PDB file of C-alpha atoms in Angstrom:
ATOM      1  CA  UNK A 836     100.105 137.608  85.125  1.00 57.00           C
ATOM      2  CA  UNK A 837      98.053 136.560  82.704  1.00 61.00           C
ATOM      3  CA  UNK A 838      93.627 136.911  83.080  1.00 66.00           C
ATOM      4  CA  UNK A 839      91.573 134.246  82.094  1.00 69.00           C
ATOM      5  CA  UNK A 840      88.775 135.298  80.092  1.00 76.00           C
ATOM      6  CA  UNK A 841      85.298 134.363  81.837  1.00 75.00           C
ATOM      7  CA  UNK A 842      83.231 131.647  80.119  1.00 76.00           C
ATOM      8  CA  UNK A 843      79.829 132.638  79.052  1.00 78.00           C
ATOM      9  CA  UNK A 844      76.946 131.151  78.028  1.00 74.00           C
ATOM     10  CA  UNK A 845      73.709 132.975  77.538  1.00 73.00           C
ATOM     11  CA  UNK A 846      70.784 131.798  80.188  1.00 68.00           C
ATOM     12  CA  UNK A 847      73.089 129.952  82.183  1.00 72.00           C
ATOM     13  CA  UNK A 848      75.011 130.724  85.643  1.00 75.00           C
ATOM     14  CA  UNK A 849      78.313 129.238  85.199  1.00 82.00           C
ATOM     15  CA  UNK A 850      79.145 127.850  88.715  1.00 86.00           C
ATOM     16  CA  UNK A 851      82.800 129.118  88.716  1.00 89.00           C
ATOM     17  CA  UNK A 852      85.438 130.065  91.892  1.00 91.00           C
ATOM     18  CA  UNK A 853      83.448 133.488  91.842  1.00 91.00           C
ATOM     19  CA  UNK A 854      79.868 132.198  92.282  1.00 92.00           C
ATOM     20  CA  UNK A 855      81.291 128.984  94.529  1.00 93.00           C
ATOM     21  CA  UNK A 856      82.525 131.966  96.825  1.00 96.00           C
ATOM     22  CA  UNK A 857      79.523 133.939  96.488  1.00 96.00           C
ATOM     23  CA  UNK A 858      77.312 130.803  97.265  1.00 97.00           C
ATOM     24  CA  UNK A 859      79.340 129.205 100.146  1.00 98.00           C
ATOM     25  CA  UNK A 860      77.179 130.223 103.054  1.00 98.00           C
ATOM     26  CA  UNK A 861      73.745 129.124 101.123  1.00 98.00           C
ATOM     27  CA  UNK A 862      75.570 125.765  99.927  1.00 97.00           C
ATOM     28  CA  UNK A 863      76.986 125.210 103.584  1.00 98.00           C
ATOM     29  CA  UNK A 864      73.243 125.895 104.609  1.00 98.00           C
ATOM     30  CA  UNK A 865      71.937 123.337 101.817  1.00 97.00           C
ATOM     31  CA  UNK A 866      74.584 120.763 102.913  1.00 97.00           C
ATOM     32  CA  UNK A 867      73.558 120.643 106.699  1.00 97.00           C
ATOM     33  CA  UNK A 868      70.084 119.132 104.900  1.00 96.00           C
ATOM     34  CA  UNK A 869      71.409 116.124 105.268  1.00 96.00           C
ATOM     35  CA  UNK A 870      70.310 115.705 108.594  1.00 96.00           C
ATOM     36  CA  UNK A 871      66.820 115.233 109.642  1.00 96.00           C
ATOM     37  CA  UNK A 872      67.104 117.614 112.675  1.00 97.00           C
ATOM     38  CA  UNK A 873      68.484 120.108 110.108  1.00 97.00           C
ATOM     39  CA  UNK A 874      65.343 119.853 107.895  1.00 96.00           C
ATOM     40  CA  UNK A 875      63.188 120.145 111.287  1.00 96.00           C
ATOM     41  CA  UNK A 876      65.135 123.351 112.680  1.00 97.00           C
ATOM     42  CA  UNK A 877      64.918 125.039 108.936  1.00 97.00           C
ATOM     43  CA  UNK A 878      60.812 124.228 108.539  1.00 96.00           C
ATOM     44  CA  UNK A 879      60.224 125.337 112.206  1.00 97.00           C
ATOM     45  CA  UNK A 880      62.012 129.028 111.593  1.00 97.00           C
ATOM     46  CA  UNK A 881      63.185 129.371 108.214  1.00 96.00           C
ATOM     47  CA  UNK A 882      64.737 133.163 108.671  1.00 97.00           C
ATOM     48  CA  UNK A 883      66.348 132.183 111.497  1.00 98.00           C
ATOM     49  CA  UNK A 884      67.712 129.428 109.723  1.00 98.00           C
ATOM     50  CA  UNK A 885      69.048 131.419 107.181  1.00 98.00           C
ATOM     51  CA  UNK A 886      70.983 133.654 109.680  1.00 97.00           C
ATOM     52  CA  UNK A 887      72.596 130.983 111.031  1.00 97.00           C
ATOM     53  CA  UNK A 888      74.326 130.441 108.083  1.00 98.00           C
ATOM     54  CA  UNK A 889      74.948 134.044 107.307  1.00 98.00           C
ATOM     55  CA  UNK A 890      73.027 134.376 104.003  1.00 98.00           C
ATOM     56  CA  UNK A 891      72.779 137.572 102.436  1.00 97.00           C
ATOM     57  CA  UNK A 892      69.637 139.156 101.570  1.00 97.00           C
ATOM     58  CA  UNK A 893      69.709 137.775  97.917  1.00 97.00           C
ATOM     59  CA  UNK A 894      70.333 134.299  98.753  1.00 97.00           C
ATOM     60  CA  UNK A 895      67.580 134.534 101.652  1.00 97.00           C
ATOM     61  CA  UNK A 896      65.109 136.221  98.997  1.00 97.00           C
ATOM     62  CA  UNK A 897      65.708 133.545  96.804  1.00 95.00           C
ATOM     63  CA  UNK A 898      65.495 130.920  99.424  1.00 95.00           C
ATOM     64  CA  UNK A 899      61.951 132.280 100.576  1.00 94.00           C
ATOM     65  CA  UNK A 900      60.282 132.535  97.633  1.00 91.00           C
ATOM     66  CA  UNK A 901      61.706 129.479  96.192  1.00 88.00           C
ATOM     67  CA  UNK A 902      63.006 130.986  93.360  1.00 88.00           C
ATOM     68  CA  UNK A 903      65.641 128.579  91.834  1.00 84.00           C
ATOM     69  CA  UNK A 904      66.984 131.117  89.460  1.00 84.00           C
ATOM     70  CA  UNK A 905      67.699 133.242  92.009  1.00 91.00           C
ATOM     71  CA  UNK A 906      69.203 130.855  93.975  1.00 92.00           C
ATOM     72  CA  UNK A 907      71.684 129.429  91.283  1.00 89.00           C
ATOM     73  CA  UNK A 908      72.406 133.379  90.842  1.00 91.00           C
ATOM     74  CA  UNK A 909      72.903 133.619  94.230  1.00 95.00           C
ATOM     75  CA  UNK A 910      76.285 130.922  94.252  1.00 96.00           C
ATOM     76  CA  UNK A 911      73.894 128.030  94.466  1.00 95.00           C
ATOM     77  CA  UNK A 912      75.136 124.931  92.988  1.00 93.00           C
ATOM     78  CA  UNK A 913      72.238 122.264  91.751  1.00 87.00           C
ATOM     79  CA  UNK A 914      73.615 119.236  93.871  1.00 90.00           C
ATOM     80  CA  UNK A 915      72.909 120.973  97.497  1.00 93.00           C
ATOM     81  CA  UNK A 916      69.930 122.779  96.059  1.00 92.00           C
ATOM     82  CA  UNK A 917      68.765 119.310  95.304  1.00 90.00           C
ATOM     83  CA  UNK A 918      68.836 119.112  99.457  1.00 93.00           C
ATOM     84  CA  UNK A 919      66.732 121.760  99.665  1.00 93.00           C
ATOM     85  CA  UNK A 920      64.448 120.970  96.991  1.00 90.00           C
ATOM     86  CA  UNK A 921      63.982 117.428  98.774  1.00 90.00           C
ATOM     87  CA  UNK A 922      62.552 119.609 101.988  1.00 91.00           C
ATOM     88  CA  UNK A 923      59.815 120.567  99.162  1.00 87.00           C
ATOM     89  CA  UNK A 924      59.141 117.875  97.722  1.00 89.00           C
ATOM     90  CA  UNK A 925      60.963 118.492  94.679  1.00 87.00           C
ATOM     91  CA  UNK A 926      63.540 116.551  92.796  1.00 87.00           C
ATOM     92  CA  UNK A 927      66.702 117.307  90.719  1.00 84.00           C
ATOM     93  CA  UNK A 928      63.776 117.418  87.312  1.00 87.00           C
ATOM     94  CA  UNK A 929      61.957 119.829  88.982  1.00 87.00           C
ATOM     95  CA  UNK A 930      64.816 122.046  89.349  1.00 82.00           C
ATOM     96  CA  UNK A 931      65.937 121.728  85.779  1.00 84.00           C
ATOM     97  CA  UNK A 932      62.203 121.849  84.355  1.00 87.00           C
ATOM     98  CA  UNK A 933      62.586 125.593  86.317  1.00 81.00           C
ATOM     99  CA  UNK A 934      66.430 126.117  85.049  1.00 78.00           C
ATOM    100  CA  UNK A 935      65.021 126.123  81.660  1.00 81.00           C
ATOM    101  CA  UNK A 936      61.566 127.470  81.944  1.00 84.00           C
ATOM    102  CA  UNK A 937      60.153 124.357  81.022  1.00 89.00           C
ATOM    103  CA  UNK A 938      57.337 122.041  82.687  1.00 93.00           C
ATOM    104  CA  UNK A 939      58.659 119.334  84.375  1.00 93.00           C
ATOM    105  CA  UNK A 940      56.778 116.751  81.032  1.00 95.00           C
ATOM    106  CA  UNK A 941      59.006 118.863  78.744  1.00 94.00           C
ATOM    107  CA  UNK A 942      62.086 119.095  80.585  1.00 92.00           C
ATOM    108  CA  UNK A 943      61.946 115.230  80.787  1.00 92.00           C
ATOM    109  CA  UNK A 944      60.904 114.596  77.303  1.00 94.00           C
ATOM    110  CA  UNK A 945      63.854 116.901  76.450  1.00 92.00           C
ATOM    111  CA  UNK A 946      66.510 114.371  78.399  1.00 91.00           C
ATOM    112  CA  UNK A 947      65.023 111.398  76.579  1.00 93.00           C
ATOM    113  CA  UNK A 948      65.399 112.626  72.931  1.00 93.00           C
ATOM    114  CA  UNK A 949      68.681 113.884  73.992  1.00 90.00           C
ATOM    115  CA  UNK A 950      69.950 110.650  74.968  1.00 84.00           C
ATOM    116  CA  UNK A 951      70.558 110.903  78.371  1.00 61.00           C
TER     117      UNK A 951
END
C-alpha cells in the first residue's frame, strides 16, 4: 500500500482527514451555533457546554481562552469557528488577522493588495 506523504506548510495547520477527526467534537459543537438557543445554553455554562460535546482538554483550553491558534490546532476548521467567533463578536477577519499575527487593519490591507 502505498503512504501519502503529509503536506506541510510552515505556520499553517493543514485541515486534513487527521485534524478533521481530531476536531469533530469541537466542529460538531461550533455547528450547533447555528441556533439561537445553542448560543444561549453555551454563554449561560460554557464548560458544561463543552462536555456535552465531548471536547478534550485542548480543544476546551483553547475554546476558553479564545485562543484561535489553539483551536485550529485543536481540529478546528475556520468556517464553524466563524460560528463561534460570531458568539464574540468577531468575524471571519478577525480570525485571520489572529491566524497570521496580524491586526485586523493589516490583515485586511493584506487581502486588498492581494487581490482578493
Amino acid at each position: 500500500m502505498a503512504t501519502r506523504q503529509k503536506r506541510e506548510i510552515p505556520g499553517t495547520s493543514i485541515f486534513d482527514g487527521e485534524l478533521a477527526q481530531k476536531g469533530y467534537a469541537l466542529n460538531k459543537m461550533c455547528f450547533s451555533f447555528n441556533s439561537a438557543d445553542n448560543r444561549a445554553e453555551f454563554q449561560r455554562d460554557e464548560a458544561a457546554y463543552c462536555r456535552k460535546f465531548g471536547l478534550n482538554d485542548e480543544q476546551e483550553t483553547a475554546i476558553r481562552t479564545r485562543n484561535v491558534l489553539g483551536l485550529l490546532a485543536a481540529g478546528g476548521n475556520v468556517y464553524y469557528l466563524a460560528k463561534f467567533a460570531g458568539i464574540l463578536g468577531l468575524d471571519v477577519q478577525d480570525l485571520g488577522a489572529a491566524q497570521t499575527g496580524m491586526t485586523k487593519e493589516a490583515f485586511k490591507a493584506m487581502l486588498v493588495a492581494a487581490g482578493k
